[in-house]
Amino acid sequence: MNSSTFLDFLPTNFRHEKAFFIQNNLTNFDKLSNLSDLDINEVQRKSALCTLNNLKKIRAIAIFKKEIDISPPEAYLLLHCGIASIKSLSLTTPYELERKIGRLERSLRVKTETQITFAVLKKWVKRANQIYKSI
C-alpha cells in the first residue's frame, strides 16, 4: 500500500489532519506509527484545526497497519469497536471481536465492506499477543 492511499482512506472529518500530514511530508504509515505523544502535541500546536482524538486515531491505525498488517479500513473498524491498541487487541478473543463487530454493524444498520472472517480475527489476536509479549 502506498502512502497516498493510506491517507486517502481517511474520512472527511480527518481533512485537517490529512492536509497537515501531506503539507509536512508525513504520508508514510511507518512515520505516522512512530509519532510520540510529544509529536502529536506539536502537530496540534502548529495546526489548531487538528484534533488530539483524530491524531491519536491516525497513529493507532498506522500502528495496526505496520505491526499486524491490518488494512486501514479494518483498523478503523477496530477503533469503532473499542480496540485502540495492540495491548487491547491482545487482551480480547476472536469471539469477542466478532461479537463487537456484529454489534456495531447492527447498531449502524450497515454491513461492513471488509472481508473479516473468524480466521482473520484469530490471526490478528495471535499476532497482537506475540507483539505484546515481546514488549
CSV table of N, CA and C in Angstrom, one decimal:
chain,number,residue,atom,x,y,z
A,1,MET,N,0.8,-1.2,0.0
A,1,MET,CA,0.0,0.0,0.0
A,1,MET,C,0.9,1.2,0.0
A,2,ASN,N,0.6,2.2,-0.9
A,2,ASN,CA,1.5,3.3,-0.9
A,2,ASN,C,0.9,4.4,0.0
A,3,SER,N,1.8,5.4,0.3
A,3,SER,CA,1.4,6.3,1.3
A,3,SER,C,0.2,7.2,1.0
A,4,SER,N,0.0,7.6,-0.2
A,4,SER,CA,-1.2,8.4,-0.5
A,4,SER,C,-2.5,7.6,-0.3
A,5,THR,N,-2.4,6.3,-0.6
A,5,THR,CA,-3.6,5.5,-0.4
A,5,THR,C,-3.9,5.4,1.1
A,6,PHE,N,-2.9,5.4,2.0
A,6,PHE,CA,-3.1,5.3,3.4
A,6,PHE,C,-3.9,6.5,3.9
A,7,LEU,N,-3.5,7.7,3.5
A,7,LEU,CA,-4.2,8.9,3.9
A,7,LEU,C,-5.5,9.1,3.1
A,8,ASP,N,-5.6,8.6,1.9
A,8,ASP,CA,-6.8,8.8,1.1
A,8,ASP,C,-8.0,8.1,1.7
A,9,PHE,N,-7.7,7.0,2.4
A,9,PHE,CA,-8.8,6.2,3.0
A,9,PHE,C,-9.6,7.0,4.1
A,10,LEU,N,-8.9,8.0,4.7
A,10,LEU,CA,-9.4,8.7,5.9
A,10,LEU,C,-10.7,9.4,5.5
A,11,PRO,N,-11.7,9.3,6.4
A,11,PRO,CA,-13.0,10.1,6.1
A,11,PRO,C,-12.8,11.6,6.1
A,12,THR,N,-13.8,12.3,5.7
A,12,THR,CA,-13.7,13.8,5.5
A,12,THR,C,-13.5,14.5,6.9
A,13,ASN,N,-13.9,13.9,8.0
A,13,ASN,CA,-13.7,14.6,9.3
A,13,ASN,C,-12.2,14.6,9.7
A,14,PHE,N,-11.4,13.9,8.9
A,14,PHE,CA,-9.9,13.9,9.2
A,14,PHE,C,-9.2,14.9,8.2
A,15,ARG,N,-9.9,15.8,7.5
A,15,ARG,CA,-9.4,16.6,6.4
A,15,ARG,C,-8.2,17.5,6.9
A,16,HIS,N,-8.4,18.1,8.1
A,16,HIS,CA,-7.3,19.0,8.6
A,16,HIS,C,-6.0,18.2,8.9
A,17,GLU,N,-6.2,17.0,9.5
A,17,GLU,CA,-5.0,16.2,9.9
A,17,GLU,C,-4.4,15.7,8.6
A,18,LYS,N,-5.2,15.3,7.6
A,18,LYS,CA,-4.6,14.8,6.4
A,18,LYS,C,-3.9,15.9,5.7
A,19,ALA,N,-4.4,17.1,5.6
A,19,ALA,CA,-3.8,18.3,5.0
A,19,ALA,C,-2.5,18.6,5.7
A,20,PHE,N,-2.4,18.5,7.0
A,20,PHE,CA,-1.2,18.8,7.7
A,20,PHE,C,-0.1,17.8,7.4
A,21,PHE,N,-0.5,16.5,7.4
A,21,PHE,CA,0.5,15.5,7.2
A,21,PHE,C,1.0,15.5,5.7
A,22,ILE,N,0.2,15.8,4.8
A,22,ILE,CA,0.6,16.0,3.4
A,22,ILE,C,1.6,17.2,3.3
A,23,GLN,N,1.2,18.3,3.9
A,23,GLN,CA,2.0,19.5,3.8
A,23,GLN,C,3.4,19.3,4.5
A,24,ASN,N,3.4,18.5,5.5
A,24,ASN,CA,4.7,18.2,6.2
A,24,ASN,C,5.4,16.9,5.9
A,25,ASN,N,4.9,16.3,4.7
A,25,ASN,CA,5.5,15.1,4.2
A,25,ASN,C,5.5,14.0,5.2
A,26,LEU,N,4.4,13.8,5.9
A,26,LEU,CA,4.3,12.7,6.9
A,26,LEU,C,3.2,11.8,6.3
A,27,THR,N,3.4,11.3,5.1
A,27,THR,CA,2.4,10.5,4.5
A,27,THR,C,2.6,9.0,4.6
A,28,ASN,N,3.7,8.6,5.1
A,28,ASN,CA,4.0,7.2,5.2
A,28,ASN,C,3.5,6.6,6.5
A,29,PHE,N,2.8,5.4,6.5
A,29,PHE,CA,2.3,4.9,7.7
A,29,PHE,C,3.4,4.5,8.7
A,30,ASP,N,4.6,4.2,8.2
A,30,ASP,CA,5.7,3.9,9.2
A,30,ASP,C,6.0,5.2,10.0
A,31,LYS,N,6.1,6.3,9.3
A,31,LYS,CA,6.4,7.6,10.0
A,31,LYS,C,5.2,7.9,11.0
A,32,LEU,N,4.0,7.7,10.5
A,32,LEU,CA,2.8,8.0,11.4
A,32,LEU,C,2.7,7.1,12.6
A,33,SER,N,3.1,5.9,12.4
A,33,SER,CA,3.0,4.9,13.6
A,33,SER,C,4.1,5.3,14.6
A,34,ASN,N,5.1,6.0,14.3
A,34,ASN,CA,6.2,6.3,15.2
A,34,ASN,C,6.0,7.7,15.9
A,35,LEU,N,4.9,8.3,15.6
A,35,LEU,CA,4.6,9.6,16.3
A,35,LEU,C,4.5,9.4,17.8
A,36,SER,N,5.2,10.2,18.6
A,36,SER,CA,5.1,10.1,20.0
A,36,SER,C,4.0,11.1,20.5
A,37,ASP,N,3.6,11.0,21.7
A,37,ASP,CA,2.6,11.9,22.3
A,37,ASP,C,3.1,13.4,22.1
A,38,LEU,N,4.4,13.6,22.3
A,38,LEU,CA,5.0,14.9,22.2
A,38,LEU,C,4.9,15.4,20.7
A,39,ASP,N,5.1,14.5,19.8
A,39,ASP,CA,4.9,14.8,18.3
A,39,ASP,C,3.5,15.2,18.0
A,40,ILE,N,2.6,14.5,18.6
A,40,ILE,CA,1.1,14.7,18.4
A,40,ILE,C,0.8,16.1,19.0
A,41,ASN,N,1.3,16.4,20.2
A,41,ASN,CA,1.0,17.7,20.8
A,41,ASN,C,1.6,18.8,20.0
A,42,GLU,N,2.8,18.6,19.4
A,42,GLU,CA,3.4,19.6,18.5
A,42,GLU,C,2.6,19.8,17.2
A,43,VAL,N,2.1,18.7,16.7
A,43,VAL,CA,1.2,18.9,15.5
A,43,VAL,C,0.0,19.7,15.9
A,44,GLN,N,-0.6,19.5,17.0
A,44,GLN,CA,-1.8,20.2,17.5
A,44,GLN,C,-1.4,21.7,17.7
A,45,ARG,N,-0.2,21.9,18.2
A,45,ARG,CA,0.2,23.3,18.5
A,45,ARG,C,0.4,24.1,17.2
A,46,LYS,N,0.9,23.4,16.2
A,46,LYS,CA,1.2,24.0,14.9
A,46,LYS,C,-0.1,24.2,14.1
A,47,SER,N,-1.0,23.3,14.2
A,47,SER,CA,-2.3,23.4,13.5
A,47,SER,C,-3.4,23.2,14.4
A,48,ALA,N,-4.1,24.3,14.8
A,48,ALA,CA,-5.1,24.2,15.8
A,48,ALA,C,-6.4,23.5,15.3
A,49,LEU,N,-6.5,23.3,14.0
A,49,LEU,CA,-7.7,22.6,13.5
A,49,LEU,C,-7.5,21.1,13.6
A,50,CYS,N,-6.3,20.6,13.9
A,50,CYS,CA,-6.1,19.1,14.1
A,50,CYS,C,-6.5,18.8,15.5
A,51,THR,N,-7.3,17.8,15.6
A,51,THR,CA,-7.8,17.4,16.9
A,51,THR,C,-6.9,16.3,17.5
A,52,LEU,N,-6.8,16.3,18.8
A,52,LEU,CA,-6.0,15.3,19.5
A,52,LEU,C,-6.6,13.9,19.3
A,53,ASN,N,-7.9,13.8,19.3
A,53,ASN,CA,-8.6,12.5,19.1
A,53,ASN,C,-8.3,11.9,17.7
A,54,ASN,N,-8.4,12.7,16.7
A,54,ASN,CA,-8.2,12.3,15.3
A,54,ASN,C,-6.7,11.9,15.1
A,55,LEU,N,-5.8,12.7,15.7
A,55,LEU,CA,-4.4,12.4,15.5
A,55,LEU,C,-4.0,11.1,16.2
A,56,LYS,N,-4.6,10.8,17.3
A,56,LYS,CA,-4.3,9.5,18.0
A,56,LYS,C,-5.0,8.3,17.2
A,57,LYS,N,-6.1,8.6,16.6
A,57,LYS,CA,-6.7,7.5,15.8
A,57,LYS,C,-5.8,7.2,14.6
A,58,ILE,N,-5.3,8.2,14.0
A,58,ILE,CA,-4.5,8.0,12.8
A,58,ILE,C,-3.2,7.2,13.2
A,59,ARG,N,-2.6,7.6,14.3
A,59,ARG,CA,-1.5,6.9,14.8
A,59,ARG,C,-1.8,5.4,15.1
A,60,ALA,N,-3.0,5.2,15.8
A,60,ALA,CA,-3.4,3.8,16.1
A,60,ALA,C,-3.6,3.0,14.8
A,61,ILE,N,-4.2,3.6,13.8
A,61,ILE,CA,-4.5,2.9,12.5
A,61,ILE,C,-3.1,2.5,11.9
A,62,ALA,N,-2.2,3.5,11.9
A,62,ALA,CA,-0.9,3.3,11.3
A,62,ALA,C,-0.1,2.1,12.1
A,63,ILE,N,-0.3,2.1,13.4
A,63,ILE,CA,0.4,1.0,14.2
A,63,ILE,C,-0.2,-0.3,13.8
A,64,PHE,N,-1.5,-0.4,13.7
A,64,PHE,CA,-2.2,-1.7,13.3
A,64,PHE,C,-1.7,-2.1,12.0
A,65,LYS,N,-1.6,-1.2,11.0
A,65,LYS,CA,-1.1,-1.5,9.7
A,65,LYS,C,0.3,-2.0,9.7
A,66,LYS,N,1.2,-1.3,10.5
A,66,LYS,CA,2.6,-1.6,10.5
A,66,LYS,C,2.9,-2.9,11.2
A,67,GLU,N,2.3,-3.1,12.4
A,67,GLU,CA,2.6,-4.2,13.3
A,67,GLU,C,1.9,-5.5,13.0
A,68,ILE,N,0.6,-5.4,12.6
A,68,ILE,CA,-0.2,-6.6,12.4
A,68,ILE,C,-0.7,-6.7,11.0
A,69,ASP,N,-0.4,-5.8,10.1
A,69,ASP,CA,-0.7,-5.8,8.7
A,69,ASP,C,-2.3,-5.8,8.5
A,70,ILE,N,-2.9,-5.0,9.3
A,70,ILE,CA,-4.4,-4.8,9.2
A,70,ILE,C,-4.6,-3.6,8.3
A,71,SER,N,-5.5,-3.7,7.3
A,71,SER,CA,-5.7,-2.6,6.4
A,71,SER,C,-6.3,-1.4,7.1
A,72,PRO,N,-6.1,-0.2,6.6
A,72,PRO,CA,-6.7,0.9,7.3
A,72,PRO,C,-8.2,0.9,7.6
A,73,PRO,N,-9.0,0.4,6.6
A,73,PRO,CA,-10.5,0.3,7.0
A,73,PRO,C,-10.8,-0.7,8.1
A,74,GLU,N,-10.0,-1.8,8.1
A,74,GLU,CA,-10.2,-2.8,9.1
A,74,GLU,C,-9.7,-2.2,10.5
A,75,ALA,N,-8.6,-1.5,10.5
A,75,ALA,CA,-8.1,-0.9,11.7
A,75,ALA,C,-9.1,0.2,12.2
A,76,TYR,N,-9.7,0.9,11.3
A,76,TYR,CA,-10.7,1.9,11.7
A,76,TYR,C,-11.9,1.2,12.3
A,77,LEU,N,-12.3,0.1,11.8
A,77,LEU,CA,-13.4,-0.7,12.3
A,77,LEU,C,-13.1,-1.2,13.8
A,78,LEU,N,-11.8,-1.6,14.0
A,78,LEU,CA,-11.4,-2.0,15.3
A,78,LEU,C,-11.5,-0.8,16.3
A,79,LEU,N,-11.1,0.4,15.8
A,79,LEU,CA,-11.2,1.6,16.7
A,79,LEU,C,-12.7,1.8,17.1
A,80,HIS,N,-13.6,1.7,16.1
A,80,HIS,CA,-15.0,1.9,16.4
A,80,HIS,C,-15.6,0.8,17.4
A,81,CYS,N,-14.9,-0.3,17.4
A,81,CYS,CA,-15.3,-1.4,18.3
A,81,CYS,C,-14.7,-1.3,19.7
A,82,GLY,N,-13.9,-0.3,19.9
A,82,GLY,CA,-13.2,-0.1,21.2
A,82,GLY,C,-11.9,-0.7,21.3
A,83,ILE,N,-11.3,-1.2,20.3
A,83,ILE,CA,-9.9,-1.7,20.3
A,83,ILE,C,-9.0,-0.7,19.7
A,84,ALA,N,-8.2,0.0,20.6
A,84,ALA,CA,-7.4,1.1,20.1
A,84,ALA,C,-5.9,0.9,20.2
A,85,SER,N,-5.5,-0.3,20.6
A,85,SER,CA,-4.0,-0.6,20.8
A,85,SER,C,-3.7,-2.0,20.6
A,86,ILE,N,-2.5,-2.3,20.4
A,86,ILE,CA,-2.0,-3.7,20.3
A,86,ILE,C,-2.4,-4.4,21.6
A,87,LYS,N,-2.2,-3.7,22.8
A,87,LYS,CA,-2.5,-4.3,24.1
A,87,LYS,C,-4.0,-4.7,24.2
A,88,SER,N,-4.8,-3.8,23.8
A,88,SER,CA,-6.3,-4.1,23.9
A,88,SER,C,-6.7,-5.2,23.0
A,89,LEU,N,-6.1,-5.3,21.8
A,89,LEU,CA,-6.3,-6.4,20.9
A,89,LEU,C,-5.8,-7.7,21.4
A,90,SER,N,-4.7,-7.7,22.1
A,90,SER,CA,-4.1,-8.9,22.6
A,90,SER,C,-4.9,-9.5,23.8
A,91,LEU,N,-5.7,-8.6,24.5
A,91,LEU,CA,-6.4,-9.0,25.7
A,91,LEU,C,-7.8,-9.4,25.3
A,92,THR,N,-8.2,-9.4,24.1
A,92,THR,CA,-9.5,-9.8,23.6
A,92,THR,C,-9.4,-11.2,23.0
A,93,THR,N,-10.6,-11.8,22.7
A,93,THR,CA,-10.6,-13.1,22.0
A,93,THR,C,-11.3,-12.8,20.6
A,94,PRO,N,-11.0,-13.7,19.7
A,94,PRO,CA,-11.7,-13.6,18.4
A,94,PRO,C,-13.2,-13.6,18.5
A,95,TYR,N,-13.7,-14.4,19.5
A,95,TYR,CA,-15.2,-14.4,19.7
A,95,TYR,C,-15.7,-13.0,20.1
A,96,GLU,N,-15.0,-12.4,21.0
A,96,GLU,CA,-15.4,-11.0,21.5
A,96,GLU,C,-15.3,-10.1,20.3
A,97,LEU,N,-14.3,-10.1,19.5
A,97,LEU,CA,-14.2,-9.2,18.4
A,97,LEU,C,-15.3,-9.4,17.4
A,98,GLU,N,-15.6,-10.7,17.1
A,98,GLU,CA,-16.7,-11.0,16.2
A,98,GLU,C,-18.0,-10.4,16.7
A,99,ARG,N,-18.2,-10.6,18.0
A,99,ARG,CA,-19.5,-10.0,18.7
A,99,ARG,C,-19.5,-8.5,18.6
A,100,LYS,N,-18.4,-7.9,18.9
A,100,LYS,CA,-18.3,-6.4,18.8
A,100,LYS,C,-18.6,-5.9,17.4
A,101,ILE,N,-18.0,-6.5,16.4
A,101,ILE,CA,-18.1,-6.1,15.1
A,101,ILE,C,-19.6,-6.3,14.7
A,102,GLY,N,-20.2,-7.4,15.0
A,102,GLY,CA,-21.6,-7.6,14.7
A,102,GLY,C,-22.5,-6.6,15.4
A,103,ARG,N,-22.2,-6.3,16.6
A,103,ARG,CA,-23.0,-5.3,17.4
A,103,ARG,C,-22.9,-3.9,16.7
A,104,LEU,N,-21.7,-3.6,16.3
A,104,LEU,CA,-21.5,-2.3,15.6
A,104,LEU,C,-22.3,-2.3,14.3
A,105,GLU,N,-22.2,-3.4,13.5
A,105,GLU,CA,-23.0,-3.4,12.3
A,105,GLU,C,-24.5,-3.3,12.5
A,106,ARG,N,-24.9,-4.0,13.5
A,106,ARG,CA,-26.4,-3.9,13.8
A,106,ARG,C,-26.8,-2.5,14.3
A,107,SER,N,-26.0,-1.9,15.1
A,107,SER,CA,-26.4,-0.6,15.6
A,107,SER,C,-26.3,0.5,14.5
A,108,LEU,N,-25.4,0.3,13.5
A,108,LEU,CA,-25.3,1.2,12.4
A,108,LEU,C,-26.3,0.8,11.3
A,109,ARG,N,-26.8,-0.4,11.4
A,109,ARG,CA,-27.7,-1.0,10.3
A,109,ARG,C,-26.9,-1.0,9.0
A,110,VAL,N,-25.7,-1.4,9.1
A,110,VAL,CA,-24.8,-1.4,7.9
A,110,VAL,C,-23.9,-2.7,8.0
A,111,LYS,N,-23.7,-3.3,6.8
A,111,LYS,CA,-22.8,-4.4,6.8
A,111,LYS,C,-21.4,-3.9,6.3
A,112,THR,N,-20.4,-4.2,7.1
A,112,THR,CA,-19.1,-3.6,6.7
A,112,THR,C,-18.6,-4.3,5.4
A,113,GLU,N,-17.8,-3.5,4.6
A,113,GLU,CA,-17.4,-4.0,3.3
A,113,GLU,C,-16.1,-4.8,3.4
A,114,THR,N,-15.6,-4.9,4.6
A,114,THR,CA,-14.3,-5.7,4.8
A,114,THR,C,-14.6,-7.2,4.8
A,115,GLN,N,-13.7,-8.0,4.4
A,115,GLN,CA,-13.8,-9.4,4.4
A,115,GLN,C,-13.2,-10.0,5.7
A,116,ILE,N,-13.8,-9.8,6.8
A,116,ILE,CA,-13.3,-10.2,8.1
A,116,ILE,C,-13.9,-11.5,8.5
A,117,THR,N,-13.1,-12.6,8.5
A,117,THR,CA,-13.6,-13.9,8.9
A,117,THR,C,-13.1,-14.2,10.3
A,118,PHE,N,-13.6,-15.3,10.9
A,118,PHE,CA,-13.2,-15.7,12.2
A,118,PHE,C,-11.7,-16.0,12.2
A,119,ALA,N,-11.2,-16.6,11.1
A,119,ALA,CA,-9.8,-17.0,11.0
A,119,ALA,C,-8.9,-15.8,10.9
A,120,VAL,N,-9.4,-14.7,10.3
A,120,VAL,CA,-8.7,-13.4,10.2
A,120,VAL,C,-8.6,-12.8,11.6
A,121,LEU,N,-9.7,-12.8,12.4
A,121,LEU,CA,-9.7,-12.3,13.7
A,121,LEU,C,-8.8,-13.1,14.6
A,122,LYS,N,-8.8,-14.4,14.5
A,122,LYS,CA,-7.9,-15.2,15.2
A,122,LYS,C,-6.4,-14.9,15.0
A,123,LYS,N,-6.1,-14.7,13.7
A,123,LYS,CA,-4.7,-14.3,13.3
A,123,LYS,C,-4.3,-13.0,13.9
A,124,TRP,N,-5.2,-12.0,13.9
A,124,TRP,CA,-4.9,-10.7,14.5
A,124,TRP,C,-4.6,-10.8,16.0
A,125,VAL,N,-5.5,-11.5,16.7
A,125,VAL,CA,-5.3,-11.6,18.1
A,125,VAL,C,-4.0,-12.4,18.4
A,126,LYS,N,-3.7,-13.4,17.7
A,126,LYS,CA,-2.5,-14.2,17.9
A,126,LYS,C,-1.3,-13.3,17.6
A,127,ARG,N,-1.3,-12.5,16.6
A,127,ARG,CA,-0.2,-11.6,16.3
A,127,ARG,C,0.0,-10.5,17.3
A,128,ALA,N,-1.1,-10.0,17.8
A,128,ALA,CA,-1.1,-9.0,18.8
A,128,ALA,C,-0.5,-9.6,20.1
A,129,ASN,N,-0.9,-10.8,20.4
A,129,ASN,CA,-0.3,-11.5,21.6
A,129,ASN,C,1.2,-11.6,21.5
A,130,GLN,N,1.7,-12.0,20.3
A,130,GLN,CA,3.1,-12.2,20.1
A,130,GLN,C,3.8,-10.8,20.3
A,131,ILE,N,3.3,-9.8,19.7
A,131,ILE,CA,3.9,-8.5,19.8
A,131,ILE,C,3.9,-8.0,21.3
A,132,TYR,N,2.7,-8.1,21.9
A,132,TYR,CA,2.6,-7.6,23.3
A,132,TYR,C,3.5,-8.3,24.3
A,133,LYS,N,3.7,-9.6,24.1
A,133,LYS,CA,4.6,-10.4,24.9
A,133,LYS,C,6.0,-10.1,24.7
A,134,SER,N,6.4,-9.6,23.5
A,134,SER,CA,7.8,-9.3,23.2
A,134,SER,C,8.2,-7.9,23.7
A,135,ILE,N,7.2,-7.1,24.1
A,135,ILE,CA,7.5,-5.7,24.5
A,135,ILE,C,8.1,-5.8,25.9
